[in-house]
XYZ file of C-alpha atoms in Angstrom:
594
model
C -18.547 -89.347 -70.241
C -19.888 -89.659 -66.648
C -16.472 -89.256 -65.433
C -15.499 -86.496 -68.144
C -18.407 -84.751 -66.323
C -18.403 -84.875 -63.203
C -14.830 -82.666 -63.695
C -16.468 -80.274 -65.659
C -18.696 -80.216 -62.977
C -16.171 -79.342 -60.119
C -14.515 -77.423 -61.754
C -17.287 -75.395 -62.397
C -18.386 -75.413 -59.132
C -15.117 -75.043 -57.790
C -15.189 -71.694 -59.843
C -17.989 -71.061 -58.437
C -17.150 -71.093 -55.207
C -13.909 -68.987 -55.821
C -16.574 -66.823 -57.595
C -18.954 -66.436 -54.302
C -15.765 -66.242 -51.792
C -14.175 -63.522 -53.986
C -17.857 -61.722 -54.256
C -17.713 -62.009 -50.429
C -14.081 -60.788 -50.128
C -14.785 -57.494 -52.226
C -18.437 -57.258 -49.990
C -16.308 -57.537 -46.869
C -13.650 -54.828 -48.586
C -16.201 -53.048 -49.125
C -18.203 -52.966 -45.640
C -14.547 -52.488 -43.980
C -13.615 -49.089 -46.867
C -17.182 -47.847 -45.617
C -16.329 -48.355 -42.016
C -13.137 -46.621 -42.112
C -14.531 -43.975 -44.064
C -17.147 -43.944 -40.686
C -14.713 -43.968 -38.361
C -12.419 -41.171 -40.432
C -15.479 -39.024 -40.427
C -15.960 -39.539 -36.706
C -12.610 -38.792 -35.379
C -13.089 -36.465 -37.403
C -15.956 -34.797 -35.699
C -14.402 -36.084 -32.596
C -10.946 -33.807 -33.434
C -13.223 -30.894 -34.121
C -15.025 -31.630 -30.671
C -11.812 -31.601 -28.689
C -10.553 -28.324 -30.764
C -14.386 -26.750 -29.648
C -13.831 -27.647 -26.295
C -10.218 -26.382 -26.204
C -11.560 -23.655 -27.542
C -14.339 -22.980 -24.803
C -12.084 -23.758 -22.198
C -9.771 -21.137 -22.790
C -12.698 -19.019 -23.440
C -13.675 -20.197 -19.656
C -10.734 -19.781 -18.255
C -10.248 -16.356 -19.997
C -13.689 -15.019 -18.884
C -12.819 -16.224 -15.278
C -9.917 -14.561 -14.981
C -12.147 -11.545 -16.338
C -14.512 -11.929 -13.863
C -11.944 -12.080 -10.853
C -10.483 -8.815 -12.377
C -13.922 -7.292 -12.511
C -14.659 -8.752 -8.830
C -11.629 -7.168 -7.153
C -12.608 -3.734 -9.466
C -15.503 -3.794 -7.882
C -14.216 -4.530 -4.721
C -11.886 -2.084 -4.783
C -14.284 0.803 -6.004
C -17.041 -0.575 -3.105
C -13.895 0.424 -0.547
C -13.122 3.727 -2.420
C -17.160 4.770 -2.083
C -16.895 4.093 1.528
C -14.346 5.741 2.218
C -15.514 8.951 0.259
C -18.948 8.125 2.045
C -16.962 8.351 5.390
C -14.468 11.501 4.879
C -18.011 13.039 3.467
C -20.595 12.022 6.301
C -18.883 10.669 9.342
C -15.998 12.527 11.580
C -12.418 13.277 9.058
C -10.511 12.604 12.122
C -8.214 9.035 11.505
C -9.180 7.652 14.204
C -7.930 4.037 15.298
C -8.941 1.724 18.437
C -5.594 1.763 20.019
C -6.941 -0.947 22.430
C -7.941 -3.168 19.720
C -5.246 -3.244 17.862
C -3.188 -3.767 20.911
C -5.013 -6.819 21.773
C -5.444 -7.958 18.007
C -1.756 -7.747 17.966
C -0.523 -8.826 21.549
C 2.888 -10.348 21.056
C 4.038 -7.839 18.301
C 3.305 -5.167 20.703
C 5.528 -6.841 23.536
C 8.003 -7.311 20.820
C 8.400 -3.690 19.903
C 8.055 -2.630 23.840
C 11.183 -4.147 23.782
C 12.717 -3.294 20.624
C 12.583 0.261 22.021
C 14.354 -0.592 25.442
C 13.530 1.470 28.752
C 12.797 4.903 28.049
C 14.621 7.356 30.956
C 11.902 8.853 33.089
C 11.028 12.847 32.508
C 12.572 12.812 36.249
C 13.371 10.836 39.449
C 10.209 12.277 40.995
C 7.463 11.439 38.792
C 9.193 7.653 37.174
C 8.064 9.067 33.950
C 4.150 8.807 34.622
C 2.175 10.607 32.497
C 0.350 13.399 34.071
C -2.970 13.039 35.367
C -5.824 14.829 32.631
C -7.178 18.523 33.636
C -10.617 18.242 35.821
C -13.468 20.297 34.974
C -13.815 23.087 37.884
C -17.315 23.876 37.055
C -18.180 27.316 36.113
C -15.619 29.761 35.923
C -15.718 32.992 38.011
C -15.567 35.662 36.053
C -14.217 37.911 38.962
C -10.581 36.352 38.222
C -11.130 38.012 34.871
C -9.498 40.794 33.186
C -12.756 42.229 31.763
C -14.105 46.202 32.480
C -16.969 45.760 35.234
C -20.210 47.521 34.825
C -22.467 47.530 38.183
C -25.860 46.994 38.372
C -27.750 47.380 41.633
C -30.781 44.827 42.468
C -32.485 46.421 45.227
C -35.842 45.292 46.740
C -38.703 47.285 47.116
C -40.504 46.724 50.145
C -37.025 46.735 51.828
C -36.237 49.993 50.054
C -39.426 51.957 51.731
C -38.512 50.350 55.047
C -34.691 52.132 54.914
C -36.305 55.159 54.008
C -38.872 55.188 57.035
C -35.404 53.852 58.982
C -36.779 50.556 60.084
C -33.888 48.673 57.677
C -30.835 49.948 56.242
C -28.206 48.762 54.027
C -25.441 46.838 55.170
C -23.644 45.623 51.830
C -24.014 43.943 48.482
C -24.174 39.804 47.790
C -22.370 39.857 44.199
C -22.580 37.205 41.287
C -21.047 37.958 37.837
C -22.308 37.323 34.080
C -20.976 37.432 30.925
C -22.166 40.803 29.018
C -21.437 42.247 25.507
C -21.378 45.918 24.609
C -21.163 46.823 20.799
C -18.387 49.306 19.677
C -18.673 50.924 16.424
C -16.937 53.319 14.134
C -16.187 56.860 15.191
C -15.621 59.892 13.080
C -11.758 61.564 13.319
C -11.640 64.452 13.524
C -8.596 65.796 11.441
C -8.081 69.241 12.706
C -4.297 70.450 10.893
C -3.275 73.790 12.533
C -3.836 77.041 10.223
C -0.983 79.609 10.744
C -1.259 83.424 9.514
C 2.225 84.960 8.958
C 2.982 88.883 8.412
C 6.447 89.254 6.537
C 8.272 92.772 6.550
C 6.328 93.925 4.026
C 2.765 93.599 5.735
C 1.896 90.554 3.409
C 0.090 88.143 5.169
C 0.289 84.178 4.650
C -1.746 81.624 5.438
C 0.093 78.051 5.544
C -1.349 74.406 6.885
C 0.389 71.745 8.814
C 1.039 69.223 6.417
C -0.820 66.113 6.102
C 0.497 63.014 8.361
C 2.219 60.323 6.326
C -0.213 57.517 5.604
C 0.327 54.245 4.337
C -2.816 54.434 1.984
C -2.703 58.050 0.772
C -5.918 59.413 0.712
C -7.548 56.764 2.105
C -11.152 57.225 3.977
C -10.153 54.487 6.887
C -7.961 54.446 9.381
C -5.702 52.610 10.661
C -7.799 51.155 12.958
C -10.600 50.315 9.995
C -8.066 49.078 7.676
C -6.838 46.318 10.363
C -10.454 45.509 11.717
C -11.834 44.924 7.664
C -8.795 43.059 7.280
C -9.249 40.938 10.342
C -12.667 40.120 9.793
C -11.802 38.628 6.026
C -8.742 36.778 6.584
C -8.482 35.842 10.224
C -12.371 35.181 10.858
C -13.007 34.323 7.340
C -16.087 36.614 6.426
C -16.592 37.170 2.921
C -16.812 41.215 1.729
C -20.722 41.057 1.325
C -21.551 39.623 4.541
C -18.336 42.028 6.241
C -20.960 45.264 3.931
C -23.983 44.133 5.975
C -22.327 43.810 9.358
C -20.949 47.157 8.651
C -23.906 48.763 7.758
C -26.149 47.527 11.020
C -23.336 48.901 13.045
C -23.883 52.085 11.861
C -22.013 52.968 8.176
C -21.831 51.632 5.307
C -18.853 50.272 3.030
C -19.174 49.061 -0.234
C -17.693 45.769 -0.560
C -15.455 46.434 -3.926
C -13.770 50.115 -1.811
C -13.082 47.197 1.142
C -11.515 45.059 -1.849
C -9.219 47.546 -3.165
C -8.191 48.763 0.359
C -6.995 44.850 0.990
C -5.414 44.634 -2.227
C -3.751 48.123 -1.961
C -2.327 47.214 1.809
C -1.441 43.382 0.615
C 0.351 44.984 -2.122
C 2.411 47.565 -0.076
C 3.332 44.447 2.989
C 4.483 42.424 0.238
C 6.725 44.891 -1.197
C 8.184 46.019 2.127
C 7.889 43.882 5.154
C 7.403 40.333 3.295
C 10.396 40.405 1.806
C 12.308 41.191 4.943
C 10.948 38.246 7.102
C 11.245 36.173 3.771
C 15.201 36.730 3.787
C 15.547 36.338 7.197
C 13.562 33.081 7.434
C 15.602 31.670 4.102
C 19.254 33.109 5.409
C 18.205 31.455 9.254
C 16.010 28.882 9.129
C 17.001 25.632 10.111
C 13.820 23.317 8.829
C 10.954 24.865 6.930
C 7.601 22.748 6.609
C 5.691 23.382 3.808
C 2.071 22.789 2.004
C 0.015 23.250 -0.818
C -3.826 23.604 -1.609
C -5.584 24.721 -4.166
C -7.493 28.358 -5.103
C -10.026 29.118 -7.814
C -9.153 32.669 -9.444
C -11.646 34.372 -11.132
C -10.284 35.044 -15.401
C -9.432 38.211 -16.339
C -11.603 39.976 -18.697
C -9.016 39.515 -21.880
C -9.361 35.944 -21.585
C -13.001 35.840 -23.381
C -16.198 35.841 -21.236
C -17.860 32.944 -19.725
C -14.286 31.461 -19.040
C -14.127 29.145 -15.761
C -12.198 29.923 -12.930
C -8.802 28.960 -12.971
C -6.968 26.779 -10.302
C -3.704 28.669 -8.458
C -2.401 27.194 -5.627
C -1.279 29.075 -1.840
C 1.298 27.190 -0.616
C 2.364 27.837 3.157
C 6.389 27.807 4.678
C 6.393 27.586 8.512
C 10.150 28.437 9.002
C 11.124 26.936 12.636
C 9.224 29.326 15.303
C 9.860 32.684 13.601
C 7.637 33.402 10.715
C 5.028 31.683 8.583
C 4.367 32.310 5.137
C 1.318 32.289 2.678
C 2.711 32.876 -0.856
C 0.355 32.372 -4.327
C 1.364 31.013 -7.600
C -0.637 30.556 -11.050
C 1.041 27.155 -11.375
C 1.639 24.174 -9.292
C 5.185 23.440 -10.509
C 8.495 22.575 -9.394
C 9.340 25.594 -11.182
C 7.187 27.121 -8.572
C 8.709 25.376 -5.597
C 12.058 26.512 -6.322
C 11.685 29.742 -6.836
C 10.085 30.064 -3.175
C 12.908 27.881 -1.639
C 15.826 29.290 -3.135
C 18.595 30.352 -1.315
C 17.767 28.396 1.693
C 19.748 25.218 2.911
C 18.956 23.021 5.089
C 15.453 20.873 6.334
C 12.319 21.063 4.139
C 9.739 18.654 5.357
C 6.954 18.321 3.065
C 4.905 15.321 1.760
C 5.996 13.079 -0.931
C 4.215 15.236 -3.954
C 6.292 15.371 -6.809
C 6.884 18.843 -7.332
C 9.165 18.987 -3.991
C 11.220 16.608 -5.778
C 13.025 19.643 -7.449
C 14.673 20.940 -4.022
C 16.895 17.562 -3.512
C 18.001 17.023 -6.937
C 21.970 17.052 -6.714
C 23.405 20.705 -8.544
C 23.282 20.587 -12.049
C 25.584 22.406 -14.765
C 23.442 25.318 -16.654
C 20.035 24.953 -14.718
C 18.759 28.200 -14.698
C 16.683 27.292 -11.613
C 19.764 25.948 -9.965
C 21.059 28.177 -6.834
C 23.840 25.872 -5.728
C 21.976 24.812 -1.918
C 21.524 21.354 -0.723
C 18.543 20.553 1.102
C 17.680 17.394 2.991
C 14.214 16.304 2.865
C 12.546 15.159 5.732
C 9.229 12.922 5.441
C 5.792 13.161 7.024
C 4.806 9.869 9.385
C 1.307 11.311 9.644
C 0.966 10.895 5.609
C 2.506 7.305 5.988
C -0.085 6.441 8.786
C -3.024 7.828 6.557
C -2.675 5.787 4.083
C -2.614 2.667 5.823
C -5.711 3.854 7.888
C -7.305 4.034 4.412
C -6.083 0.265 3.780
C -7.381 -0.805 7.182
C -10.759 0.820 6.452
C -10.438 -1.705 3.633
C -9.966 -4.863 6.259
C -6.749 -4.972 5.186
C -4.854 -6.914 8.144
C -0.924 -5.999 7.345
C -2.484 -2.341 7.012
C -3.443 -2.914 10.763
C -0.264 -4.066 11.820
C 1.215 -1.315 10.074
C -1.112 1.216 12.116
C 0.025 -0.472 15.251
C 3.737 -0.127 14.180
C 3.244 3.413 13.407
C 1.301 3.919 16.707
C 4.480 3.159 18.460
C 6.577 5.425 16.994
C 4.526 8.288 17.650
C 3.725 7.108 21.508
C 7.397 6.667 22.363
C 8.638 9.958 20.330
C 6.108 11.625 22.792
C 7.754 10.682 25.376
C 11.207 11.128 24.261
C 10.681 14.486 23.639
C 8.873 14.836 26.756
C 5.456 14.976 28.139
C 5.739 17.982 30.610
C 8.889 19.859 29.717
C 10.091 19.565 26.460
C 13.967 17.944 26.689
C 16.661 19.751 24.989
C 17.259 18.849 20.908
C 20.356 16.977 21.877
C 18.994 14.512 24.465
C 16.133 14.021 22.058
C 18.289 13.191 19.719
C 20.506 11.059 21.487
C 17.578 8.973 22.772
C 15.840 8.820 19.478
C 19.043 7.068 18.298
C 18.786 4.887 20.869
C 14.920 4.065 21.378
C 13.135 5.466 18.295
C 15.833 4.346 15.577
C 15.167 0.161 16.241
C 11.302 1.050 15.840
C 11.954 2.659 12.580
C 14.092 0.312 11.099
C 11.900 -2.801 12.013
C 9.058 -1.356 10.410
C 10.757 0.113 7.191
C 11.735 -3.607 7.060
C 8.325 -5.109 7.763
C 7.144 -2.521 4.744
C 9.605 -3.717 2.166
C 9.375 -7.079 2.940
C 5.429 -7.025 2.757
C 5.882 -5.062 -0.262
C 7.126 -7.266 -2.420
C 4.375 -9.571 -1.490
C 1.721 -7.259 -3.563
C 3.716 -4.949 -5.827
C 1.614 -6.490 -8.714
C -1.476 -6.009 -7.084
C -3.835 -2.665 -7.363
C -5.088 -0.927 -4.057
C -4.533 0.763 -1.227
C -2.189 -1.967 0.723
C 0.006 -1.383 -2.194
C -0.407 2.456 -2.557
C 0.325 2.856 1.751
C 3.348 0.301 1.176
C 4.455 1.633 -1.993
C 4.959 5.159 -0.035
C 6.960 3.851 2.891
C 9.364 2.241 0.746
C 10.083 5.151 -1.529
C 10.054 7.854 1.525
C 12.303 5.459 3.527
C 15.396 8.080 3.855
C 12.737 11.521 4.252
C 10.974 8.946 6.733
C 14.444 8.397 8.648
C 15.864 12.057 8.606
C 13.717 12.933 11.608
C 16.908 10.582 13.771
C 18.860 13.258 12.446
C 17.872 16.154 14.621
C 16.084 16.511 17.920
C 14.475 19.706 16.687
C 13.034 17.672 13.410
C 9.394 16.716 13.919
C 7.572 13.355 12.897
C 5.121 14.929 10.945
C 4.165 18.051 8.765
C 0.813 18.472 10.915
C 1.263 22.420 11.522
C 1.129 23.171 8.033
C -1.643 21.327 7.247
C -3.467 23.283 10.439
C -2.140 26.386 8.723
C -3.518 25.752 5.260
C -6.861 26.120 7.180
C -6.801 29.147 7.194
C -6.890 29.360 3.385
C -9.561 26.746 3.076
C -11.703 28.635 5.514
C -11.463 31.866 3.104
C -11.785 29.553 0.309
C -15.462 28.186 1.361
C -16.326 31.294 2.361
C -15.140 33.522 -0.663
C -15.569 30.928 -3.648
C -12.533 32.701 -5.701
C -10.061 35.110 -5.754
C -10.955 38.492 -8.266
C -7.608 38.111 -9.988
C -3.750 36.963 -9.312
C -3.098 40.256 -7.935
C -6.004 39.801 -5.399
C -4.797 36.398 -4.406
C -1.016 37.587 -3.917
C -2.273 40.329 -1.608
C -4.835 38.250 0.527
C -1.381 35.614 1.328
C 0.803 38.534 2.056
C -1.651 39.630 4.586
C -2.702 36.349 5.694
C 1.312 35.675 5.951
C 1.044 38.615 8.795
C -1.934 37.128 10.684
C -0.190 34.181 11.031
C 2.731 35.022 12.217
C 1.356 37.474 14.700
C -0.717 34.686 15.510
C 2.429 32.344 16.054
C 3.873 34.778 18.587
C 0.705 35.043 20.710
C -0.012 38.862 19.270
C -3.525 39.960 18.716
C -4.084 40.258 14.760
C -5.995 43.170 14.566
C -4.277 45.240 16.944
C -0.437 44.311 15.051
C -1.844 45.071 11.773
C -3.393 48.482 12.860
C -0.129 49.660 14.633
C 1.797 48.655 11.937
C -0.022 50.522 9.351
C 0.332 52.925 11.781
C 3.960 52.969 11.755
C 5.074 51.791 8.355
C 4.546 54.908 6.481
C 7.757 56.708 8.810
C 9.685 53.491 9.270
C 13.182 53.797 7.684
C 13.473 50.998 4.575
C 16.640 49.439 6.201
C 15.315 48.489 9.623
C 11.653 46.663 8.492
C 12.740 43.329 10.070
C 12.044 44.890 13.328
C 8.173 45.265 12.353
C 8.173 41.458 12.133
C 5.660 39.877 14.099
C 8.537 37.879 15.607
C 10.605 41.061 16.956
C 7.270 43.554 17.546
C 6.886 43.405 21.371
C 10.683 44.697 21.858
C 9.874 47.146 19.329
C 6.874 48.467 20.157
C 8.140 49.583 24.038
C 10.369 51.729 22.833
C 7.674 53.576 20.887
C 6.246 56.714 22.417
C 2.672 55.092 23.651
C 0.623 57.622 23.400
C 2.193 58.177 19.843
C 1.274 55.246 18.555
C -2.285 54.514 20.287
C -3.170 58.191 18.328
C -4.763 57.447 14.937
C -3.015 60.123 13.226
C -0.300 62.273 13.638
C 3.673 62.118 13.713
C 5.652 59.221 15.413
C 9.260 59.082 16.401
C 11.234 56.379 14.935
C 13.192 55.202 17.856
C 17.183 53.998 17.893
C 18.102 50.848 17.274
C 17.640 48.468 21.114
C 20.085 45.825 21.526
C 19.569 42.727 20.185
C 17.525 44.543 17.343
C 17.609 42.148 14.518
C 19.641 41.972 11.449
C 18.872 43.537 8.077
C-alpha cells in the first residue's frame, strides 16, 4: 500500500508541478503578449513622433525659406525707398566718386589703361594734356558789352558853385558801369491804308482802299511781333496763360488768356501744316542718325466723353535729326504703331533707349504689314541708360554694380578724348581710333556683363535688371564703333524733353489733342531756332511775318536751319515793318532742296 502510494503521490505531484510550470508558462505568455502589445503601441507613438517631426521640419524649413524670401523683399523695397527718397530730396544728378572707385578698384583700372593702348595726343604741342579749367576774372566790365548806354551825371555840389564863381572847373568824367533794366511794352499800330478818289469820263466819282496786307492770322488783333512774344513766353520760358494775362495786364493791356490760347493753337496749326512738314521731309530724306525720346502729357477730355472724366495720358516724343532740325511731335497713344508712323521713310541710325515700342523700327520687312515702308534702320544704344542702372545697383552696395560703373567710366573718359578735347577730330579718325582703343573696352565689359549675368539671372533686383540690359542691348550698345559721328549716349534728347516737362509743371494739361499738336509744332520751331543759335522770339515774329507771301514750294528755306542766308536777301526795312508788303526774293545759291 505504502509503496502503491507513494506513486500516486508523485505522480500527483509530478502533475502538479507540470500544472504550476504550465500556469507559469501561460503567466509568462501572457506578461510577454502584454509587452509586445506595449512596445507595438510605443513604436507606435514613436512612428507618429518621427512623422510629426518630419512634418515640422519641413514646415521649418518651408517657413525659412519664407522668411529669407520676405528678408530680401524687404531688402529690396528698403533700397527702392531710398532711392525714391534720394531722386526726391537729394541732387538727381548720378553722381559717382571717380577717385574711389579708382582706388577701390586699382589693378582693374591699370588693366583697362592698357586694354585701351596709347591714345595719339590732340597734337605734338600740347602731348594730349587736357586743358587747364577757365579762371574766374572777377566782375565783368560791362563797357565790353553790346548794350545801349544811358548817361547819368554825378556832380558835386559844393564843387559845382565853385565852377560857377570860376574857382574850379571841369576837367572830365571818372566812369563805372551797372547793370540797368528799362521795361518795353506794347504799342498801338497804326494801320493807315491809302483812300483813293477816282473821276471816270462820266464825272462819277470812286472811292477805293488799298487792300489789306496778307496776314498769317486773318483778322487777328496782334501782331506779328505779339504773336511771337505770347508764344515765347509759353513755350520757351514756360509761363502758363494766366500768369502770361497778369504780366500782360501790369505792362499796360490786357489779354484774356483763352484769345492767347486760340492764337497759339491757330499759329501751331498753320506751322504744322506748312513749314513742319517741310523740315520733317528733309530731316527723314537726309538724316543720317536721329535720337529720339518720349515723356508723358496729361490732356484734358473732351466734353463728349462724359463729365468728371480724368485727364488722359498722350505722350510728346522728340527727333533730334543730326544738327539740322529738332522735332516735338504728339500722339494719343504710346505705341509702336505710333513710332512708325513718325519714322517712316527714313533709313539709317535711330538711337533711342531700350523701350519696347522702338522695337518696331528694326524688325526685318515683313509681307502685308500695313505699317511696313520697306527701310532698314540700325539701332544704336544709349551707354548713359546702361550706366544708370548700375548707379541704381551701386546705391544698393552692390559691388559688381561698382565695377561695372568703373568699366563704364572708362569708356566715356577715353571716347572724350578720342573725339577730342579741344577740336573735335574728323568722323573718320574717330572712328578709326575707336576701333582701335574704344572697341577692346567694350568688348571686355560686354563680357564681364554676360559672364556676371549668369551668376544672378534667377535672382530679383537691380544687379539683375542693370545686367539684364547690357546683355540684351549688346549690338545697339556696339553700333556706336560703327561711325565716328554716332554718339555714346542719347543725352540731348533727354535735355530736349525739358522743355516739355517745364510746360508740363507749369501748365498741368493740355485743353485737347489739337492743343497739344499745336504747342509741339511750335515748340518744334523754338528748338530748332534754338539749335542754330537764333533768337526765338525774333525767328518766330519774322516768320509770321513772311509766311503769309512765301510761295508753297520754297518753305524749306524758312527753316530755322537755312534762315540767316535767307533772311539777307530780304529787303530789311521790309521785314523789320510790322505790316505791309514784302518781296519774295530769288532763289540764292545753295538754297535748299524742296
Amino acid at each position: 500500500m505504502s509503496v502503491a502510494g507513494t506513486g500516486t503521490e508523485g505522480s500527483e505531484a509530478q502533475a502538479g508541478l507540470i500544472e504550476h510550470l504550465v500556469a507559469q508558462l501561460a503567466e509568462r505568455d501572457a506578461k510577454l503578449a502584454e509587452r509586445d502589445e506595449r512596445l507595438a503601441a510605443r513604436e507606435e507613438k514613436l512612428a507618429e513622433r518621427d512623422a510629426r517631426l518630419a512634418e515640422l521640419e519641413a514646415q521649418a524649413s518651408a517657413l525659412k525659406s519664407e522668411r529669407d524670401r520676405l528678408v530680401r523683399a524687404y531688402e529690396l523695397l528698403k533700397e527702392e525707398l531710398l532711392l525714391v527718397k534720394r531722386r526726391l530730396f537729394i541732387a538727381k544728378a548720378e553722381r559717382v566718386d571717380t577717385s574711389q572707385l579708382e582706388l577701390e578698384f586699382a589693378e582693374l583700372s591699370r588693366k583697362l589703361e592698357e586694354l585701351a593702348g596709347d591714345v595719339p595726343p590732340e597734337d605734338d604741342d600740347d602731348e594730349g594734356r587736357r586743358p587747364s579749367k577757365r579762371r574766374p576774372k572777377g566782375r565783368r566790365n560791362l563797357a565790353e558789352t553790346n548794350l545801349p548806354e544811358v548817361t547819368v551825371e554825378v556832380p558835386d555840389e559844393l564843387f559845382e558853385q565853385l565852377v560857377a564863381e570860376g574857382k574850379a572847373e571841369r576837367i572830365g568824367f571818372e566812369t563805372s558801369y551797372k547793370l540797368g533794366y528799362q521795361r518795353g511794352g506794347f504799342r498801338r499800330i497804326a494801320m493807315a491804308r491809302v483812300k483813293y478818289r477816282t473821276i471816270d469820263a462820266r464825272g462819277e466819282t470812286t472811292i477805293e482802299t488799298a487792300p489789306l496786307p496778307p496776314e498769317l492770322l486773318k483778322r487777328c488783333l496782334a501782331s506779328p511781333s505779339t504773336l511771337a512774344r505770347i508764344v515765347n513766353q509759353k513755350l520757351c520760358d514756360g509761363l502758363p496763360l494766366y500768369r502770361l494775362e497778369d504780366i500782360l495786364a501790369r505792362e499796360g493791356f490786357a489779354l484774356d488768356r483763352g484769345t492767347m490760347s486760340r492764337w497759339l493753337e491757330d499759329l501751331g496749326a498753320t506751322f504744322g501744316a506748312t513749314l513742319i512738314p517741310a523740315m520733317r521731309a528733309d530731316a527723314l530724306a537726309n538724316a543720317f542718325c536721329i535720337a529720339t525720346d518720349a515723356t508723358g502729357f496729361a490732356v484734358q477730355p473732351g466734353a463728349r466723353e462724359g463729365p468728371r472724366r480724368p485727364c488722359r495720358k498722350g505722350h510728346y516724343f522728340v527727333q533730334i535729326a543730326d544738327r539740322d532740325h529738332i522735332f516735338f511731335e504728339f500722339t494719343a497713344k504710346h505705341t509702336s504703331r505710333a513710332v512708325r508712323a513718325l519714322f517712316k521713310g527714313f533709313e539709317g541710325y535711330v538711337q533711342a533707349d531700350a523701350a519696347s515700342v522702338y522695337d518696331a523700327l528694326f524688325r526685318p520687312s515683313r509681307e502685308g504689314d500695313p505699317d511696313d515702308d520697306g527701310c532698314e534702320r540700325r539701332e544704336v544704344g544709349c551707354w548713359s541708360h546702361a550706366r544708370r542702372k548700375y548707379w541704381e545697383a551701386a546705391f544698393a552696395k552692390e559691388p559688381v554694380a561698382r565695377e561695372a560703373l568703373l568699366r563704364i567710366g572708362k569708356i566715356f573718359e577715353l571716347d572724350a578724348r578720342l573725339r577730342g578735347t579741344r577740336k573735335r577730330r574728323p568722323p573718320a579718325e574717330i572712328e578709326r581710333l575707336r576701333q582701335e582703343h574704344l572697341r577692346p573696352l567694350i568688348e571686355d565689359f560686354l563680357a564681364f556683363a554676360e559672364a556676371e549675368y549668369t551668376k544672378v539671372e534667377g535672382q530679383r533686383g537691380s544687379l539683375r535688371s542693370a545686367l539684364g540690359y547690357s546683355v540684351r542691348q549688346a549690338d545697339a550698345l556696339r553700333a556706336v564703333l560703327e561711325d565716328g559721328r554716332l554718339r555714346l549716349d542719347n543725352n540731348l534728347s533727354e535735355g530736349q524733353l525739358r522743355k516739355v516737362v517745364r510746360i508740363r509743371d507749369a501748365s498741368l494739361f493740355a485743353g485737347s489733342d489739337q492743343h497739344a499738336e499745336a504747342a509741339g509744332h511750335l515748340l518744334s520751331l523754338i528748338a530748332s531756332a534754338r539749335l542754330h543759335e537764333l533768337d526765338p522770339e525774333r525767328y518766330l515774329r519774322d516768320l509770321i511775318r513772311v509766311l503769309p507771301v512765301w510761295p508753297r514750294d520754297r518753305l524749306l528755306e524758312l527753316a530755322p536751319k537755312y534762315w540767316l542766308a535767307t533772311r539777307a536777301r530780304i529787303d530789311a526795312r521790309e521785314l523789320e515793318a510790322e505790316l505791309g508788303p514784302i518781296r519774295v526774293p530769288d532763289l540764292g545759291d545753295g538754297h535748299p532742296a524742296q
